[in-house]
Amino acid sequence: MAARHFLTLNDLTINELSDLLDHASFLRREWQAGKVRNSLGNRVLAMIFEKSSTRTRVSFEAGMSQLGGSALFLSPRDTQLGRGEPIEDSARVISSMVDAVMIRTFAHDKVDRFAKVSQVPVINALTDDFHPCQLLADLQTYREHRGNIAGATVTWVGDGNNMCNSYINAARLFGFHLNVACPQGYAPDSGLLDTHQDCVTVFDDPREAARGANLIVTDVWASMGQEQEADARRKIFTPYQVNPALMDLAATDALFMHCLPAHRGEEISDEMLDHPGSVVWDEAENRLHAQKALLEFLILGKLEQ
Ligand code: CP
Ligand code: NVA
């Protein structure tokens, strides 16, 4: 049977995603209670990182260990991937030796090409276009704090980047409405917007977009790979800072999320991570639990308590 991959949220059905998020919350409770789990005993995850990471690396590596397996950190600096070995050749070899592969890279096409050849599940751990693992953690966190997100209004403020694109996919799958507030020229992918007109509205003014929202989300103004644009973007994005005044326009019990790392004084004001609506630390921790559920689902083909 062909391996299932997780390259965007659309690779799973809404029922599978929903079960996976329930399982992630179960794993969180089980882990907090100190229960030992060996569901992935002797299984190995290869982790290919062509961009930096704290949360993604720690959560996947710790997650595999906590499930009885292990993880290999592979960087282009010390593998043949960085010396021009074709991605398909690397995929054939690596996937013949491990049980799953996680990739963080630039062009999304690279994870598609790897997955086409891979014998084992491939997980997108961030590309220039999508960050679906972060969405699993965000959606788990929303459910744990507020219940079902269907029918809610979510407001994305800032750059129409990989995180924003994944929120667009989530809006359709999970049945919420996404308001996107971004400067002109920084809107999300136009093809994605065209196919999601029923569940996404784009605004210039973050205040209009934030009105009545149940969740406000933002991210860095310059993503990895855009470092040279950081100064120019800082000027353009200044009106798009998330701060308590913006939160005041949202619903009274609105949550705030940020995938981290955050830049205080840029996309968020100094106090935002400690705002009463902020759930950023649960959101970060849930990377661990959501990905453990994902690894069990993809490697074992089922979710079992
Ligand atoms: N949110 C996130 O993916 O963080 P890292 O870049 O630290 O992995
Ligand atoms: N949009 C950011 C997310 C970092 C987790 C980036 O791609 O750098």
mmCIF file of C-alpha atoms and ligand atoms in Angstrom:
data_model
loop_
_atom_site.group_PDB
_atom_site.id
_atom_site.type_symbol
_atom_site.label_atom_id
_atom_site.label_comp_id
_atom_site.label_asym_id
_atom_site.label_seq_id
_atom_site.Cartn_x
_atom_site.Cartn_y
_atom_site.Cartn_z
ATOM 1 C CA MET A 1 0.000 0.000 0.000
ATOM 2 C CA ALA A 2 1.302 3.484 -0.892
ATOM 3 C CA ALA A 3 2.524 5.547 2.068
ATOM 4 C CA ARG A 4 0.276 8.396 3.295
ATOM 5 C CA HIS A 5 2.019 11.774 3.382
ATOM 6 C CA PHE A 6 1.312 15.039 5.210
ATOM 7 C CA LEU A 7 2.470 17.782 2.839
ATOM 8 C CA THR A 8 -0.518 20.071 3.377
ATOM 9 C CA LEU A 9 -3.564 19.798 5.647
ATOM 10 C CA ASN A 10 -5.528 18.625 2.594
ATOM 11 C CA ASP A 11 -3.732 15.266 2.711
ATOM 12 C CA LEU A 12 -6.046 14.227 5.562
ATOM 13 C CA THR A 13 -9.844 14.260 5.611
ATOM 14 C CA ILE A 14 -11.639 16.400 8.167
ATOM 15 C CA ASN A 15 -12.637 13.216 10.047
ATOM 16 C CA GLU A 16 -9.019 12.056 10.181
ATOM 17 C CA LEU A 17 -7.882 15.528 11.302
ATOM 18 C CA SER A 18 -10.550 15.686 13.948
ATOM 19 C CA ASP A 19 -9.657 12.232 15.338
ATOM 20 C CA LEU A 20 -5.970 13.185 15.214
ATOM 21 C CA LEU A 21 -6.576 16.340 17.282
ATOM 22 C CA ASP A 22 -8.606 14.398 19.852
ATOM 23 C CA HIS A 23 -5.777 11.868 20.039
ATOM 24 C CA ALA A 24 -3.228 14.696 20.437
ATOM 25 C CA SER A 25 -5.137 15.997 23.484
ATOM 26 C CA PHE A 26 -5.291 12.445 24.853
ATOM 27 C CA LEU A 27 -1.506 12.083 24.383
ATOM 28 C CA ARG A 28 -1.000 15.418 26.145
ATOM 29 C CA ARG A 29 -2.998 14.266 29.183
ATOM 30 C CA GLU A 30 -1.275 10.864 29.185
ATOM 31 C CA TRP A 31 2.171 12.480 28.993
ATOM 32 C CA GLN A 32 1.329 14.987 31.729
ATOM 33 C CA ALA A 33 0.252 12.062 33.926
ATOM 34 C CA GLY A 34 3.719 10.541 33.412
ATOM 35 C CA LYS A 35 2.491 7.440 31.540
ATOM 36 C CA VAL A 36 5.108 5.627 29.432
ATOM 37 C CA ARG A 37 4.143 4.882 25.817
ATOM 38 C CA ASN A 38 5.950 2.599 23.363
ATOM 39 C CA SER A 39 3.740 2.857 20.272
ATOM 40 C CA LEU A 40 6.700 3.574 17.949
ATOM 41 C CA GLY A 41 9.277 1.264 19.586
ATOM 42 C CA ASN A 42 12.299 0.774 17.280
ATOM 43 C CA ARG A 43 10.828 3.108 14.639
ATOM 44 C CA VAL A 44 13.101 5.787 13.146
ATOM 45 C CA LEU A 45 12.237 9.260 11.844
ATOM 46 C CA ALA A 46 14.692 11.024 9.504
ATOM 47 C CA MET A 47 14.546 14.805 9.943
ATOM 48 C CA ILE A 48 15.896 16.880 7.048
ATOM 49 C CA PHE A 49 16.382 20.525 8.020
ATOM 50 C CA GLU A 50 17.427 22.996 5.316
ATOM 51 C CA LYS A 51 16.194 25.930 7.475
ATOM 52 C CA SER A 52 16.655 26.697 11.175
ATOM 53 C CA SER A 53 14.291 25.439 13.863
ATOM 54 C CA THR A 54 13.794 25.223 17.612
ATOM 55 C CA ARG A 55 10.221 24.021 18.176
ATOM 56 C CA THR A 56 9.975 21.704 15.188
ATOM 57 C CA ARG A 57 13.251 19.940 15.832
ATOM 58 C CA VAL A 58 12.732 19.545 19.572
ATOM 59 C CA SER A 59 9.116 18.410 19.248
ATOM 60 C CA PHE A 60 9.781 15.791 16.557
ATOM 61 C CA GLU A 61 12.948 14.480 18.202
ATOM 62 C CA ALA A 62 11.535 14.418 21.733
ATOM 63 C CA GLY A 63 8.239 13.049 20.385
ATOM 64 C CA MET A 64 9.894 10.053 18.707
ATOM 65 C CA SER A 65 11.895 9.275 21.870
ATOM 66 C CA GLN A 66 8.806 9.535 24.062
ATOM 67 C CA LEU A 67 7.015 7.015 21.806
ATOM 68 C CA GLY A 68 9.914 4.547 22.055
ATOM 69 C CA GLY A 69 11.544 5.376 18.703
ATOM 70 C CA SER A 70 14.371 7.629 17.627
ATOM 71 C CA ALA A 71 15.098 10.487 15.239
ATOM 72 C CA LEU A 72 18.046 11.402 12.998
ATOM 73 C CA PHE A 73 18.922 15.049 12.400
ATOM 74 C CA LEU A 74 20.141 15.560 8.813
ATOM 75 C CA SER A 75 21.371 18.932 7.601
ATOM 76 C CA PRO A 76 22.492 19.813 4.063
ATOM 77 C CA ARG A 77 25.843 20.847 5.556
ATOM 78 C CA ASP A 78 26.783 17.272 6.307
ATOM 79 C CA THR A 79 24.735 15.116 3.933
ATOM 80 C CA GLN A 80 24.995 14.685 0.179
ATOM 81 C CA LEU A 81 21.731 16.664 -0.149
ATOM 82 C CA GLY A 82 23.827 19.814 0.197
ATOM 83 C CA ARG A 83 26.274 18.616 -2.473
ATOM 84 C CA GLY A 84 23.755 18.203 -5.247
ATOM 85 C CA GLU A 85 22.589 14.580 -4.937
ATOM 86 C CA PRO A 86 19.197 14.573 -6.718
ATOM 87 C CA ILE A 87 16.293 14.722 -4.278
ATOM 88 C CA GLU A 88 14.719 11.600 -5.828
ATOM 89 C CA ASP A 89 17.906 9.566 -5.251
ATOM 90 C CA SER A 90 18.118 10.756 -1.655
ATOM 91 C CA ALA A 91 14.431 9.944 -1.145
ATOM 92 C CA ARG A 92 14.838 6.417 -2.490
ATOM 93 C CA VAL A 93 17.790 5.698 -0.211
ATOM 94 C CA ILE A 94 16.645 7.431 2.984
ATOM 95 C CA SER A 95 13.125 6.004 2.766
ATOM 96 C CA SER A 96 14.520 2.488 2.400
ATOM 97 C CA MET A 97 16.103 2.763 5.862
ATOM 98 C CA VAL A 98 13.639 4.632 8.099
ATOM 99 C CA ASP A 99 9.923 4.606 8.965
ATOM 100 C CA ALA A 100 9.070 8.247 8.183
ATOM 101 C CA VAL A 101 10.789 11.387 6.910
ATOM 102 C CA MET A 102 10.233 14.954 8.038
ATOM 103 C CA ILE A 103 11.458 17.796 5.801
ATOM 104 C CA ARG A 104 11.854 21.540 6.392
ATOM 105 C CA THR A 105 12.958 23.289 3.223
ATOM 106 C CA PHE A 106 12.444 26.262 0.887
ATOM 107 C CA ALA A 107 10.558 25.331 -2.316
ATOM 108 C CA HIS A 108 7.426 23.267 -1.664
ATOM 109 C CA ASP A 109 8.160 21.343 -4.844
ATOM 110 C CA LYS A 110 11.022 19.648 -3.009
ATOM 111 C CA VAL A 111 8.736 17.888 -0.506
ATOM 112 C CA ASP A 112 6.398 16.903 -3.371
ATOM 113 C CA ARG A 113 9.300 15.371 -5.304
ATOM 114 C CA PHE A 114 10.631 13.577 -2.226
ATOM 115 C CA ALA A 115 7.178 12.172 -1.407
ATOM 116 C CA LYS A 116 6.597 10.888 -4.960
ATOM 117 C CA VAL A 117 9.551 8.517 -4.595
ATOM 118 C CA SER A 118 9.452 7.830 -0.847
ATOM 119 C CA GLN A 119 8.413 4.385 0.379
ATOM 120 C CA VAL A 120 7.500 5.821 3.780
ATOM 121 C CA PRO A 121 5.348 8.758 4.987
ATOM 122 C CA VAL A 122 6.769 12.238 4.366
ATOM 123 C CA ILE A 123 5.851 15.149 6.636
ATOM 124 C CA ASN A 124 6.139 18.802 5.599
ATOM 125 C CA ALA A 125 7.747 20.553 8.565
ATOM 126 C CA LEU A 126 7.575 23.962 6.787
ATOM 127 C CA THR A 127 8.173 25.085 3.246
ATOM 128 C CA ASP A 128 7.988 28.570 1.743
ATOM 129 C CA ASP A 129 4.325 27.797 0.977
ATOM 130 C CA PHE A 130 2.842 25.825 3.886
ATOM 131 C CA HIS A 131 3.356 24.926 7.568
ATOM 132 C CA PRO A 132 0.684 22.281 8.240
ATOM 133 C CA CYS A 133 2.255 20.858 11.450
ATOM 134 C CA GLN A 134 1.881 24.258 13.117
ATOM 135 C CA LEU A 135 -1.792 24.278 12.147
ATOM 136 C CA LEU A 136 -2.320 20.935 13.915
ATOM 137 C CA ALA A 137 -0.968 22.504 17.113
ATOM 138 C CA ASP A 138 -2.992 25.713 16.642
ATOM 139 C CA LEU A 139 -6.231 23.823 16.020
ATOM 140 C CA GLN A 140 -5.595 21.493 18.962
ATOM 141 C CA THR A 141 -5.001 24.535 21.174
ATOM 142 C CA TYR A 142 -8.199 26.256 20.011
ATOM 143 C CA ARG A 143 -10.232 23.088 20.711
ATOM 144 C CA GLU A 144 -8.711 22.699 24.168
ATOM 145 C CA HIS A 145 -9.533 26.301 25.101
ATOM 146 C CA ARG A 146 -12.741 27.015 23.207
ATOM 147 C CA GLY A 147 -14.118 23.784 21.667
ATOM 148 C CA ASN A 148 -15.138 23.361 18.043
ATOM 149 C CA ILE A 149 -13.743 26.054 15.733
ATOM 150 C CA ALA A 150 -16.469 25.513 13.087
ATOM 151 C CA GLY A 151 -18.400 28.752 12.576
ATOM 152 C CA ALA A 152 -15.757 30.889 14.320
ATOM 153 C CA THR A 153 -14.054 33.935 12.817
ATOM 154 C CA VAL A 154 -10.267 33.766 12.704
ATOM 155 C CA THR A 155 -8.243 36.866 11.805
ATOM 156 C CA TRP A 156 -4.791 36.589 10.310
ATOM 157 C CA VAL A 157 -2.784 39.820 10.593
ATOM 158 C CA GLY A 158 0.445 40.452 8.669
ATOM 159 C CA ASP A 159 2.215 38.666 5.866
ATOM 160 C CA GLY A 160 0.306 36.346 3.518
ATOM 161 C CA ASN A 161 2.969 33.682 4.079
ATOM 162 C CA ASN A 162 3.260 29.918 4.593
ATOM 163 C CA MET A 163 1.333 30.072 7.887
ATOM 164 C CA CYS A 164 -1.408 32.191 6.325
ATOM 165 C CA ASN A 165 -1.723 29.752 3.399
ATOM 166 C CA SER A 166 -2.138 26.886 5.860
ATOM 167 C CA TYR A 167 -4.832 28.858 7.725
ATOM 168 C CA ILE A 168 -6.638 29.225 4.378
ATOM 169 C CA ASN A 169 -6.616 25.443 3.930
ATOM 170 C CA ALA A 170 -7.797 25.014 7.528
ATOM 171 C CA ALA A 171 -10.704 27.456 7.031
ATOM 172 C CA ARG A 172 -12.231 25.235 4.338
ATOM 173 C CA LEU A 173 -11.553 21.952 6.141
ATOM 174 C CA PHE A 174 -12.675 23.063 9.619
ATOM 175 C CA GLY A 175 -15.509 25.376 8.536
ATOM 176 C CA PHE A 176 -14.369 28.708 10.001
ATOM 177 C CA HIS A 177 -14.159 32.090 8.293
ATOM 178 C CA LEU A 178 -10.710 33.596 7.839
ATOM 179 C CA ASN A 179 -10.194 37.367 7.674
ATOM 180 C CA VAL A 180 -6.747 38.211 6.316
ATOM 181 C CA ALA A 181 -5.355 41.722 6.960
ATOM 182 C CA CYS A 182 -2.188 42.393 4.997
ATOM 183 C CA PRO A 183 -0.460 45.275 3.191
ATOM 184 C CA GLN A 184 -0.990 45.528 -0.555
ATOM 185 C CA GLY A 185 1.485 43.316 -2.352
ATOM 186 C CA TYR A 186 1.711 40.880 0.596
ATOM 187 C CA ALA A 187 -1.575 39.008 0.162
ATOM 188 C CA PRO A 188 -1.529 35.217 0.261
ATOM 189 C CA ASP A 189 -1.203 33.103 -2.884
ATOM 190 C CA SER A 190 -3.785 34.336 -5.407
ATOM 191 C CA GLY A 191 -4.611 30.842 -6.674
ATOM 192 C CA LEU A 192 -5.376 29.740 -3.127
ATOM 193 C CA LEU A 193 -7.520 32.842 -2.548
ATOM 194 C CA ASP A 194 -9.466 32.203 -5.763
ATOM 195 C CA THR A 195 -10.404 28.699 -4.674
ATOM 196 C CA HIS A 196 -11.297 29.772 -1.119
ATOM 197 C CA GLN A 197 -13.421 32.867 -1.777
ATOM 198 C CA ASP A 198 -16.284 31.413 0.252
ATOM 199 C CA CYS A 199 -14.227 31.106 3.440
ATOM 200 C CA VAL A 200 -11.600 33.904 3.197
ATOM 201 C CA THR A 201 -11.953 37.715 3.112
ATOM 202 C CA VAL A 202 -8.932 39.964 2.515
ATOM 203 C CA PHE A 203 -8.763 43.386 4.227
ATOM 204 C CA ASP A 204 -6.318 46.315 4.104
ATOM 205 C CA ASP A 205 -7.270 47.519 7.573
ATOM 206 C CA PRO A 206 -6.373 45.166 10.456
ATOM 207 C CA ARG A 207 -8.973 46.849 12.676
ATOM 208 C CA GLU A 208 -11.806 45.961 10.298
ATOM 209 C CA ALA A 209 -10.489 42.413 10.023
ATOM 210 C CA ALA A 210 -10.221 42.001 13.812
ATOM 211 C CA ARG A 211 -13.773 43.096 14.643
ATOM 212 C CA GLY A 212 -15.609 40.303 16.478
ATOM 213 C CA ALA A 213 -12.865 37.720 15.827
ATOM 214 C CA ASN A 214 -12.658 34.626 18.041
ATOM 215 C CA LEU A 215 -8.964 34.155 17.333
ATOM 216 C CA ILE A 216 -6.270 36.580 16.170
ATOM 217 C CA VAL A 217 -3.086 35.122 14.709
ATOM 218 C CA THR A 218 0.103 36.678 13.438
ATOM 219 C CA ASP A 219 3.639 35.680 12.458
ATOM 220 C CA VAL A 220 6.978 37.303 11.664
ATOM 221 C CA TRP A 221 7.024 39.978 8.952
ATOM 222 C CA ALA A 222 10.092 38.488 7.249
ATOM 223 C CA SER A 223 10.143 34.696 7.052
ATOM 224 C CA MET A 224 13.229 32.518 6.766
ATOM 225 C CA GLY A 225 14.806 33.238 3.403
ATOM 226 C CA GLN A 226 13.539 36.859 3.375
ATOM 227 C CA GLU A 227 16.177 38.271 5.738
ATOM 228 C CA GLN A 228 17.359 40.887 3.200
ATOM 229 C CA GLU A 229 13.819 42.315 3.017
ATOM 230 C CA ALA A 230 13.475 42.682 6.788
ATOM 231 C CA ASP A 231 14.186 46.443 6.964
ATOM 232 C CA ALA A 232 11.848 47.331 4.109
ATOM 233 C CA ARG A 233 9.126 45.068 5.495
ATOM 234 C CA ARG A 234 9.421 46.615 8.978
ATOM 235 C CA LYS A 235 8.269 49.963 7.535
ATOM 236 C CA ILE A 236 5.496 48.528 5.377
ATOM 237 C CA PHE A 237 4.069 46.277 8.108
ATOM 238 C CA THR A 238 4.122 48.754 11.031
ATOM 239 C CA PRO A 239 0.322 49.347 10.916
ATOM 240 C CA TYR A 240 -0.168 45.568 11.143
ATOM 241 C CA GLN A 241 1.139 45.073 14.676
ATOM 242 C CA VAL A 242 -1.039 42.947 16.971
ATOM 243 C CA ASN A 243 -1.426 44.746 20.311
ATOM 244 C CA PRO A 244 -4.026 44.999 23.113
ATOM 245 C CA ALA A 245 -5.862 47.803 21.257
ATOM 246 C CA LEU A 246 -6.401 45.466 18.295
ATOM 247 C CA MET A 247 -7.452 42.624 20.634
ATOM 248 C CA ASP A 248 -10.064 44.975 22.154
ATOM 249 C CA LEU A 249 -11.891 44.983 18.804
ATOM 250 C CA ALA A 250 -12.172 41.175 18.794
ATOM 251 C CA ALA A 251 -14.708 39.095 20.754
ATOM 252 C CA THR A 252 -14.342 39.511 24.523
ATOM 253 C CA ASP A 253 -12.995 35.970 24.919
ATOM 254 C CA ALA A 254 -10.822 36.070 21.772
ATOM 255 C CA LEU A 255 -7.621 34.032 21.799
ATOM 256 C CA PHE A 256 -4.248 35.137 20.447
ATOM 257 C CA MET A 257 -1.745 32.801 18.756
ATOM 258 C CA HIS A 258 1.710 33.166 17.212
ATOM 259 C CA CYS A 259 3.702 30.177 15.933
ATOM 260 C CA LEU A 260 6.913 31.717 17.375
ATOM 261 C CA PRO A 261 9.667 32.849 17.266
ATOM 262 C CA ALA A 262 8.183 36.308 17.917
ATOM 263 C CA HIS A 263 9.645 39.782 17.522
ATOM 264 C CA ARG A 264 8.354 42.021 20.317
ATOM 265 C CA GLY A 265 8.009 45.593 19.082
ATOM 266 C CA GLU A 266 7.415 44.397 15.505
ATOM 267 C CA GLU A 267 4.507 42.079 14.656
ATOM 268 C CA ILE A 268 3.472 42.096 18.336
ATOM 269 C CA SER A 269 3.710 44.721 21.061
ATOM 270 C CA ASP A 270 5.861 43.920 24.111
ATOM 271 C CA GLU A 271 2.980 42.647 26.242
ATOM 272 C CA MET A 272 1.120 40.483 23.694
ATOM 273 C CA LEU A 273 2.579 37.102 24.652
ATOM 274 C CA ASP A 274 1.327 37.710 28.215
ATOM 275 C CA HIS A 275 -2.048 39.146 27.143
ATOM 276 C CA PRO A 276 -4.993 37.411 28.897
ATOM 277 C CA GLY A 277 -6.093 36.005 25.512
ATOM 278 C CA SER A 278 -2.646 34.657 24.626
ATOM 279 C CA VAL A 279 -2.288 30.868 24.420
ATOM 280 C CA VAL A 280 1.114 30.888 22.716
ATOM 281 C CA TRP A 281 2.869 28.636 25.235
ATOM 282 C CA ASP A 282 0.181 25.926 25.011
ATOM 283 C CA GLU A 283 0.313 26.369 21.236
ATOM 284 C CA ALA A 284 4.078 25.762 21.263
ATOM 285 C CA GLU A 285 3.823 22.732 23.589
ATOM 286 C CA ASN A 286 1.079 21.248 21.446
ATOM 287 C CA ARG A 287 3.560 20.900 18.589
ATOM 288 C CA LEU A 288 4.847 17.926 20.584
ATOM 289 C CA HIS A 289 1.483 16.272 21.182
ATOM 290 C CA ALA A 290 -0.033 16.979 17.744
ATOM 291 C CA GLN A 291 3.026 15.595 15.949
ATOM 292 C CA LYS A 292 3.143 12.505 18.159
ATOM 293 C CA ALA A 293 -0.448 11.850 17.073
ATOM 294 C CA LEU A 294 0.539 12.519 13.446
ATOM 295 C CA LEU A 295 3.522 10.145 13.652
ATOM 296 C CA GLU A 296 1.354 7.356 15.096
ATOM 297 C CA PHE A 297 -1.294 7.951 12.434
ATOM 298 C CA LEU A 298 1.158 7.921 9.522
ATOM 299 C CA ILE A 299 3.514 5.177 10.704
ATOM 300 C CA LEU A 300 0.975 2.799 12.271
ATOM 301 C CA GLY A 301 -1.928 3.717 9.983
ATOM 302 C CA LYS A 302 -4.265 4.071 12.966
ATOM 303 C CA LEU A 303 -4.815 5.964 16.210
ATOM 304 C CA GLU A 304 -5.134 3.826 19.280
ATOM 305 C CA GLN A 305 -5.427 4.797 22.917
HETATM 306 N N1 CP B 1 6.910 27.531 14.927
HETATM 307 C C1 CP B 1 7.993 26.886 14.446
HETATM 308 O O1 CP B 1 7.917 26.122 13.477
HETATM 309 O O2 CP B 1 9.128 27.138 15.142
HETATM 310 P P1 CP B 1 10.614 26.669 14.784
HETATM 311 O O3 CP B 1 11.035 27.455 13.559
HETATM 312 O O4 CP B 1 11.413 27.015 15.993
HETATM 313 O O5 CP B 1 10.612 25.206 14.478
HETATM 314 N N1 NVA B 2 6.678 32.209 8.481
HETATM 315 C C1 NVA B 2 7.782 31.813 9.313
HETATM 316 C C2 NVA B 2 7.371 30.729 10.253
HETATM 317 C C3 NVA B 2 8.446 30.283 11.203
HETATM 318 C C4 NVA B 2 8.030 29.141 12.080
HETATM 319 C C5 NVA B 2 8.941 31.366 8.445
HETATM 320 O O1 NVA B 2 8.700 30.689 7.433
HETATM 321 O O2 NVA B 2 10.082 31.704 8.754
#
